[in-house]
Amino acid sequence: MVYQEQYSRYVGMVEETMEKILPQTEAVCPKDGGVIPQYLCETMRYSLLAGGKRVRPVLLLAACEMLGGELEQAKVPAAALEMIHTYSLIHDDLPGMDDDDYRRGRPTNHKVYGVGHAILAGDGLLNFAYESLLGNAAAYPDNLQGHVLAAKAIANRAGVTGMIAGQSLDLLSEHMEPDADRLAYIHTHKTADLLTAPLLAAAYLAGADEEAIERLKRFGWCVGIAFQIDDDLLDVEGDAALLGKQTGMDAQRGKMTWPALFGIEAAKERSARLWDEAEESISAFGERAWFMREFARQLRARKS
Ligand code: GRG
């Protein structure tokens, strides 16, 4: 199968699963306690179904298939991870954080629904992600251990020693003297952790061995750091129309970034080396890693 077809197949699975587990509800004032109120549901769906590259869920499905796991079991975890990612974007865009007006080519959640409802949309997606993960785990009693470990890996990388930890340091570091160790910590946790989460989740779902897990961790970290450096570079040199969000915001906010600390050329070199290392780290999977390899190449070439 050619790359683009395979990518569309994975994205199709994710979109279909998200639509299935979070359908638009008609309940304005639900009485039985089991329906998401219509407005809350709309605010959650506004950001979740607004497009996006679906990098994290595609990585989960692709790694699962590469490792011989059952795709059917991985669909809900993939959708849950995209919900967690989307909640983090909604909250990151709030006035108390980055205060952004555009995301995924449309007004940010709080610009449309107001700050209070945007906070709830994020909270809703975060909670619903774990509710969905646990419900899915219970549906596969024969692989309960795999599902519990996958959910734990996602919670760990998204949580207070993972993405939230990185975001906390990121906020604390605005307008601070640039510092390489601090920047490495921020990038590792804010960005790379949520790109490693799908690989670990896939490995546990598929019952992969330690060696495979270590390779995937390395791949996730390299992709994550390179992805973040590229993101910082796009904020300096990218096209706002293609990105679907404003550029030049990092400098305006006094953010600690790779280009700010080391310069544009050094940032480009570092990113290139990391993308090479990412490919190298999955070379031992041979032909089975063809999609992951091509996916990394596509991300490396991204303009948005
Ligand atoms: C609010 C707890 C909390 C965390 C926020 C995601 C995040 C952490 C911050 C967003 C700012 C940022 C530059 C994060 C680095 C990761 C990144 C580049 C996210 C954007 O992900 P893409 O490019 O977005 O995969 P799409 O829209 O394609 O899904």
CSV table of C-alpha atoms and ligand atoms in Angstrom, one decimal:
chain,number,residue,atom,x,y,z
A,1,MET,CA,0.0,0.0,0.0
A,2,VAL,CA,1.3,3.5,-0.8
A,3,TYR,CA,2.0,5.9,2.0
A,4,GLN,CA,-0.8,8.3,1.5
A,5,GLU,CA,-3.5,5.6,1.3
A,6,GLN,CA,-2.2,4.1,4.6
A,7,TYR,CA,-2.2,7.5,6.3
A,8,SER,CA,-5.8,8.2,5.1
A,9,ARG,CA,-6.8,4.8,6.4
A,10,TYR,CA,-5.4,5.5,9.9
A,11,VAL,CA,-6.9,9.0,10.0
A,12,GLY,CA,-10.3,7.6,8.8
A,13,MET,CA,-10.2,5.1,11.7
A,14,VAL,CA,-9.5,7.8,14.2
A,15,GLU,CA,-12.2,10.2,12.9
A,16,GLU,CA,-14.7,7.5,12.7
A,17,THR,CA,-14.0,6.4,16.3
A,18,MET,CA,-14.1,9.9,17.6
A,19,GLU,CA,-17.4,10.5,15.8
A,20,LYS,CA,-18.8,7.2,17.2
A,21,ILE,CA,-17.8,7.8,20.9
A,22,LEU,CA,-18.5,11.5,20.9
A,23,PRO,CA,-21.6,12.0,18.7
A,24,GLN,CA,-23.5,15.3,18.7
A,25,THR,CA,-26.2,15.0,21.4
A,26,GLU,CA,-29.6,16.6,21.2
A,27,ALA,CA,-30.0,16.7,25.0
A,28,VAL,CA,-30.3,20.4,26.1
A,29,CYS,CA,-31.1,19.4,29.7
A,30,PRO,CA,-30.6,15.6,30.1
A,31,LYS,CA,-32.6,13.9,32.8
A,32,ASP,CA,-31.2,10.5,33.0
A,33,GLY,CA,-27.7,11.5,33.9
A,34,GLY,CA,-26.2,9.6,31.0
A,35,VAL,CA,-26.1,12.2,28.2
A,36,ILE,CA,-23.6,14.9,27.6
A,37,PRO,CA,-25.5,18.2,27.5
A,38,GLN,CA,-25.7,19.5,24.0
A,39,TYR,CA,-23.7,22.8,24.5
A,40,LEU,CA,-20.9,21.0,26.3
A,41,CYS,CA,-20.8,18.4,23.6
A,42,GLU,CA,-20.7,21.1,20.9
A,43,THR,CA,-17.7,22.9,22.6
A,44,MET,CA,-15.8,19.6,22.8
A,45,ARG,CA,-16.5,18.6,19.2
A,46,TYR,CA,-15.7,22.1,17.9
A,47,SER,CA,-12.0,21.6,18.6
A,48,LEU,CA,-11.8,17.8,18.4
A,49,LEU,CA,-13.3,17.6,15.0
A,50,ALA,CA,-11.5,20.7,13.6
A,51,GLY,CA,-8.9,18.8,11.6
A,52,GLY,CA,-5.3,18.7,12.7
A,53,LYS,CA,-2.7,16.3,11.5
A,54,ARG,CA,-3.7,13.5,13.9
A,55,VAL,CA,0.0,12.7,14.5
A,56,ARG,CA,-0.4,11.0,17.8
A,57,PRO,CA,-3.3,8.6,17.1
A,58,VAL,CA,-1.8,7.8,13.7
A,59,LEU,CA,1.5,6.9,15.5
A,60,LEU,CA,-0.4,4.7,17.9
A,61,LEU,CA,-2.2,2.8,15.1
A,62,ALA,CA,0.9,2.5,12.9
A,63,ALA,CA,3.0,1.2,15.8
A,64,CYS,CA,0.4,-1.2,16.9
A,65,GLU,CA,0.1,-2.7,13.4
A,66,MET,CA,3.9,-2.8,13.0
A,67,LEU,CA,4.2,-4.8,16.2
A,68,GLY,CA,1.5,-7.3,15.2
A,69,GLY,CA,-1.2,-5.9,17.6
A,70,GLU,CA,-4.9,-5.9,16.9
A,71,LEU,CA,-6.0,-2.5,15.3
A,72,GLU,CA,-9.5,-3.0,16.6
A,73,GLN,CA,-8.3,-2.8,20.2
A,74,ALA,CA,-6.2,0.3,19.5
A,75,LYS,CA,-8.9,2.5,17.9
A,76,VAL,CA,-10.3,3.9,21.2
A,77,PRO,CA,-6.9,4.5,22.8
A,78,ALA,CA,-5.9,6.4,19.6
A,79,ALA,CA,-9.0,8.5,19.8
A,80,ALA,CA,-8.5,9.1,23.5
A,81,LEU,CA,-5.0,10.3,22.9
A,82,GLU,CA,-6.3,12.8,20.3
A,83,MET,CA,-8.8,14.0,22.9
A,84,ILE,CA,-6.0,14.6,25.4
A,85,HIS,CA,-4.0,16.4,22.8
A,86,THR,CA,-6.9,18.6,21.9
A,87,TYR,CA,-7.7,19.5,25.5
A,88,SER,CA,-4.1,20.6,25.9
A,89,LEU,CA,-4.4,22.8,22.8
A,90,ILE,CA,-7.7,24.4,24.1
A,91,HIS,CA,-6.1,25.2,27.5
A,92,ASP,CA,-2.8,26.3,25.9
A,93,ASP,CA,-4.7,28.9,23.8
A,94,LEU,CA,-6.5,30.4,26.9
A,95,PRO,CA,-5.7,34.0,28.0
A,96,GLY,CA,-4.0,32.7,31.1
A,97,MET,CA,-1.6,30.7,28.9
A,98,ASP,CA,-0.7,31.6,25.3
A,99,ASP,CA,-3.8,33.7,24.6
A,100,ASP,CA,-4.1,32.6,21.0
A,101,ASP,CA,-7.0,33.6,18.6
A,102,TYR,CA,-6.5,30.9,15.9
A,103,ARG,CA,-5.9,27.2,16.0
A,104,ARG,CA,-6.3,24.6,13.3
A,105,GLY,CA,-7.4,27.4,10.9
A,106,ARG,CA,-10.3,28.6,12.9
A,107,PRO,CA,-11.0,30.8,16.0
A,108,THR,CA,-9.8,29.2,19.2
A,109,ASN,CA,-12.4,27.6,21.5
A,110,HIS,CA,-12.5,30.4,24.0
A,111,LYS,CA,-13.0,33.0,21.2
A,112,VAL,CA,-16.1,31.2,20.1
A,113,TYR,CA,-17.6,29.9,23.5
A,114,GLY,CA,-15.9,32.1,26.1
A,115,VAL,CA,-13.2,31.2,28.6
A,116,GLY,CA,-15.4,29.4,31.1
A,117,HIS,CA,-16.8,27.0,28.5
A,118,ALA,CA,-13.4,26.5,26.8
A,119,ILE,CA,-12.0,25.4,30.2
A,120,LEU,CA,-14.9,23.0,30.5
A,121,ALA,CA,-14.5,21.7,26.9
A,122,GLY,CA,-10.8,20.9,27.8
A,123,ASP,CA,-11.8,19.3,31.1
A,124,GLY,CA,-14.5,17.4,29.3
A,125,LEU,CA,-12.2,16.0,26.7
A,126,LEU,CA,-9.6,15.0,29.3
A,127,ASN,CA,-12.1,13.2,31.5
A,128,PHE,CA,-13.9,11.6,28.6
A,129,ALA,CA,-10.6,10.3,27.2
A,130,TYR,CA,-9.9,8.3,30.4
A,131,GLU,CA,-13.5,7.1,30.6
A,132,SER,CA,-13.3,5.9,27.1
A,133,LEU,CA,-9.9,4.2,27.7
A,134,LEU,CA,-11.2,2.3,30.8
A,135,GLY,CA,-14.4,1.3,29.0
A,136,ASN,CA,-12.4,0.0,26.1
A,137,ALA,CA,-10.1,-1.9,28.5
A,138,ALA,CA,-13.0,-3.6,30.1
A,139,ALA,CA,-14.2,-4.8,26.6
A,140,TYR,CA,-11.0,-6.8,26.1
A,141,PRO,CA,-10.6,-9.0,29.3
A,142,ASP,CA,-8.1,-11.2,27.5
A,143,ASN,CA,-5.8,-8.3,27.1
A,144,LEU,CA,-6.6,-6.4,30.2
A,145,GLN,CA,-3.0,-6.1,31.3
A,146,GLY,CA,-2.0,-4.6,27.9
A,147,HIS,CA,-4.8,-2.0,28.1
A,148,VAL,CA,-4.1,-1.0,31.7
A,149,LEU,CA,-0.4,-0.6,30.9
A,150,ALA,CA,-1.3,1.4,27.8
A,151,ALA,CA,-3.6,3.7,29.7
A,152,LYS,CA,-1.0,4.1,32.5
A,153,ALA,CA,1.6,5.1,29.9
A,154,ILE,CA,-0.7,7.7,28.4
A,155,ALA,CA,-1.6,9.1,31.8
A,156,ASN,CA,2.0,9.2,32.8
A,157,ARG,CA,3.2,11.0,29.7
A,158,ALA,CA,0.3,13.4,29.6
A,159,GLY,CA,0.3,14.1,33.4
A,160,VAL,CA,2.2,15.9,36.1
A,161,THR,CA,5.6,14.3,35.4
A,162,GLY,CA,4.9,14.6,31.6
A,163,MET,CA,3.2,17.2,29.4
A,164,ILE,CA,1.7,19.2,32.3
A,165,ALA,CA,5.1,19.3,34.0
A,166,GLY,CA,6.7,20.7,30.7
A,167,GLN,CA,3.9,23.2,30.3
A,168,SER,CA,4.3,24.4,33.9
A,169,LEU,CA,8.1,25.0,33.4
A,170,ASP,CA,7.4,26.6,30.0
A,171,LEU,CA,5.0,29.2,31.7
A,172,LEU,CA,7.5,29.8,34.5
A,173,SER,CA,10.3,30.4,32.1
A,174,GLU,CA,8.8,33.2,30.1
A,175,HIS,CA,11.1,36.2,30.0
A,176,MET,CA,13.7,34.3,31.9
A,177,GLU,CA,17.4,34.2,31.1
A,178,PRO,CA,17.7,31.4,28.4
A,179,ASP,CA,19.0,28.1,29.8
A,180,ALA,CA,19.8,25.0,27.7
A,181,ASP,CA,19.0,22.4,30.5
A,182,ARG,CA,15.7,24.1,31.3
A,183,LEU,CA,14.8,24.2,27.6
A,184,ALA,CA,15.6,20.5,27.1
A,185,TYR,CA,13.3,19.7,30.1
A,186,ILE,CA,10.5,21.8,28.6
A,187,HIS,CA,10.8,20.2,25.2
A,188,THR,CA,11.1,16.7,26.5
A,189,HIS,CA,8.0,16.9,28.6
A,190,LYS,CA,5.7,19.5,26.9
A,191,THR,CA,6.1,17.9,23.5
A,192,ALA,CA,8.1,14.7,23.2
A,193,ASP,CA,6.2,12.9,26.0
A,194,LEU,CA,2.9,13.1,24.2
A,195,LEU,CA,4.6,11.8,21.0
A,196,THR,CA,6.1,8.9,23.0
A,197,ALA,CA,2.8,8.0,24.7
A,198,PRO,CA,1.2,6.5,21.5
A,199,LEU,CA,4.3,4.3,20.9
A,200,LEU,CA,4.4,3.0,24.4
A,201,ALA,CA,0.6,2.4,24.4
A,202,ALA,CA,0.9,0.5,21.1
A,203,ALA,CA,3.8,-1.6,22.5
A,204,TYR,CA,1.8,-2.6,25.6
A,205,LEU,CA,-1.4,-3.3,23.6
A,206,ALA,CA,0.6,-5.5,21.2
A,207,GLY,CA,2.7,-7.2,24.0
A,208,ALA,CA,6.0,-6.0,22.6
A,209,ASP,CA,9.3,-6.9,24.3
A,210,GLU,CA,11.7,-4.5,26.2
A,211,GLU,CA,14.0,-4.1,23.3
A,212,ALA,CA,11.2,-2.9,21.0
A,213,ILE,CA,9.9,-0.6,23.7
A,214,GLU,CA,13.4,1.0,24.1
A,215,ARG,CA,13.7,1.6,20.4
A,216,LEU,CA,10.2,3.2,20.2
A,217,LYS,CA,11.0,5.4,23.2
A,218,ARG,CA,14.1,6.7,21.5
A,219,PHE,CA,12.1,7.3,18.2
A,220,GLY,CA,9.4,9.1,20.1
A,221,TRP,CA,11.9,11.4,21.9
A,222,CYS,CA,13.8,12.2,18.7
A,223,VAL,CA,10.6,12.9,16.8
A,224,GLY,CA,9.3,15.0,19.7
A,225,ILE,CA,12.3,17.2,20.1
A,226,ALA,CA,12.8,17.7,16.4
A,227,PHE,CA,9.0,18.4,16.0
A,228,GLN,CA,9.2,21.1,18.7
A,229,ILE,CA,12.4,22.7,17.3
A,230,ASP,CA,10.6,22.8,13.9
A,231,ASP,CA,7.5,24.3,15.5
A,232,ASP,CA,9.7,27.0,17.0
A,233,LEU,CA,11.3,27.6,13.6
A,234,LEU,CA,7.9,27.7,11.9
A,235,ASP,CA,6.9,30.4,14.4
A,236,VAL,CA,9.8,32.5,13.1
A,237,GLU,CA,9.8,31.6,9.5
A,238,GLY,CA,6.5,29.9,8.7
A,239,ASP,CA,3.5,30.9,6.8
A,240,ALA,CA,0.6,31.9,9.1
A,241,ALA,CA,-2.0,30.9,6.4
A,242,LEU,CA,-0.6,27.4,6.1
A,243,LEU,CA,-0.1,27.1,9.8
A,244,GLY,CA,-3.7,28.1,10.6
A,245,LYS,CA,-2.4,30.3,13.5
A,246,GLN,CA,-0.5,33.5,14.1
A,247,THR,CA,3.4,33.5,13.8
A,248,GLY,CA,6.0,35.5,15.7
A,249,MET,CA,4.2,34.8,19.0
A,250,ASP,CA,7.1,33.2,20.8
A,251,ALA,CA,9.3,36.3,20.6
A,252,GLN,CA,6.4,38.5,21.6
A,253,ARG,CA,5.8,36.3,24.7
A,254,GLY,CA,9.5,36.1,25.6
A,255,LYS,CA,9.4,32.3,25.2
A,256,MET,CA,12.5,30.1,25.7
A,257,THR,CA,13.0,28.4,22.3
A,258,TRP,CA,15.8,26.7,20.3
A,259,PRO,CA,16.1,29.4,17.7
A,260,ALA,CA,16.1,32.1,20.5
A,261,LEU,CA,18.8,30.3,22.5
A,262,PHE,CA,21.1,28.9,19.7
A,263,GLY,CA,20.1,30.8,16.5
A,264,ILE,CA,18.2,29.7,13.5
A,265,GLU,CA,21.0,27.8,11.7
A,266,ALA,CA,22.0,25.8,14.8
A,267,ALA,CA,18.3,24.9,15.4
A,268,LYS,CA,18.0,23.6,11.8
A,269,GLU,CA,21.1,21.5,12.2
A,270,ARG,CA,19.9,20.1,15.5
A,271,SER,CA,16.5,19.2,14.1
A,272,ALA,CA,18.1,17.5,11.0
A,273,ARG,CA,20.3,15.4,13.2
A,274,LEU,CA,17.4,14.3,15.4
A,275,TRP,CA,15.2,13.3,12.4
A,276,ASP,CA,18.1,11.2,11.2
A,277,GLU,CA,18.5,9.6,14.6
A,278,ALA,CA,14.7,8.9,14.7
A,279,GLU,CA,15.0,6.9,11.5
A,280,GLU,CA,18.0,5.1,12.8
A,281,SER,CA,16.3,4.1,16.0
A,282,ILE,CA,13.6,2.1,14.2
A,283,SER,CA,15.9,0.6,11.5
A,284,ALA,CA,16.0,-2.7,13.4
A,285,PHE,CA,12.3,-3.2,12.7
A,286,GLY,CA,13.3,-3.4,9.0
A,287,GLU,CA,10.5,-3.4,6.4
A,288,ARG,CA,7.8,-3.6,9.0
A,289,ALA,CA,8.7,0.1,9.9
A,290,TRP,CA,8.1,1.4,6.4
A,291,PHE,CA,5.1,3.5,7.4
A,292,MET,CA,6.7,4.9,10.5
A,293,ARG,CA,9.8,5.8,8.6
A,294,GLU,CA,7.8,7.6,5.9
A,295,PHE,CA,5.6,9.3,8.5
A,296,ALA,CA,8.7,10.7,10.1
A,297,ARG,CA,9.9,11.9,6.7
A,298,GLN,CA,6.6,13.7,6.1
A,299,LEU,CA,6.6,15.3,9.5
A,300,ARG,CA,10.2,16.5,8.9
A,301,ALA,CA,9.1,18.2,5.7
A,302,ARG,CA,6.0,19.8,7.2
A,303,LYS,CA,5.1,23.4,6.7
A,304,SER,CA,2.2,23.4,9.1
B,1,GRG,C1,-2.2,23.0,28.6
B,1,GRG,C2,-1.4,21.0,29.9
B,1,GRG,C3,-1.3,21.8,28.8
B,1,GRG,C4,-0.4,21.5,27.8
B,1,GRG,C5,-0.2,22.2,26.6
B,1,GRG,C6,0.2,21.1,23.5
B,1,GRG,C7,0.8,22.1,24.4
B,1,GRG,C8,0.9,21.7,25.8
B,1,GRG,C9,1.1,23.3,24.0
B,1,GRG,C10,0.8,23.8,22.7
B,1,GRG,C11,2.0,24.6,22.3
B,1,GRG,C12,3.0,23.8,21.6
B,1,GRG,C13,3.9,24.5,20.6
B,1,GRG,C14,3.2,22.6,22.0
B,1,GRG,C15,4.2,21.7,21.4
B,1,GRG,C16,3.5,20.6,20.7
B,1,GRG,C17,2.9,21.0,19.5
B,1,GRG,C18,3.7,21.5,18.4
B,1,GRG,C19,1.6,20.9,19.4
B,1,GRG,C20,0.8,21.1,18.2
B,1,GRG,O1,0.6,19.8,17.7
B,1,GRG,P1,0.3,19.5,16.2
B,1,GRG,O2,1.2,20.2,15.3
B,1,GRG,O3,-1.2,20.1,16.1
B,1,GRG,O4,0.3,18.0,16.1
B,1,GRG,P2,-2.4,19.6,15.2
B,1,GRG,O5,-3.4,20.8,15.2
B,1,GRG,O6,-2.0,19.2,13.9
B,1,GRG,O7,-3.0,18.4,16.0
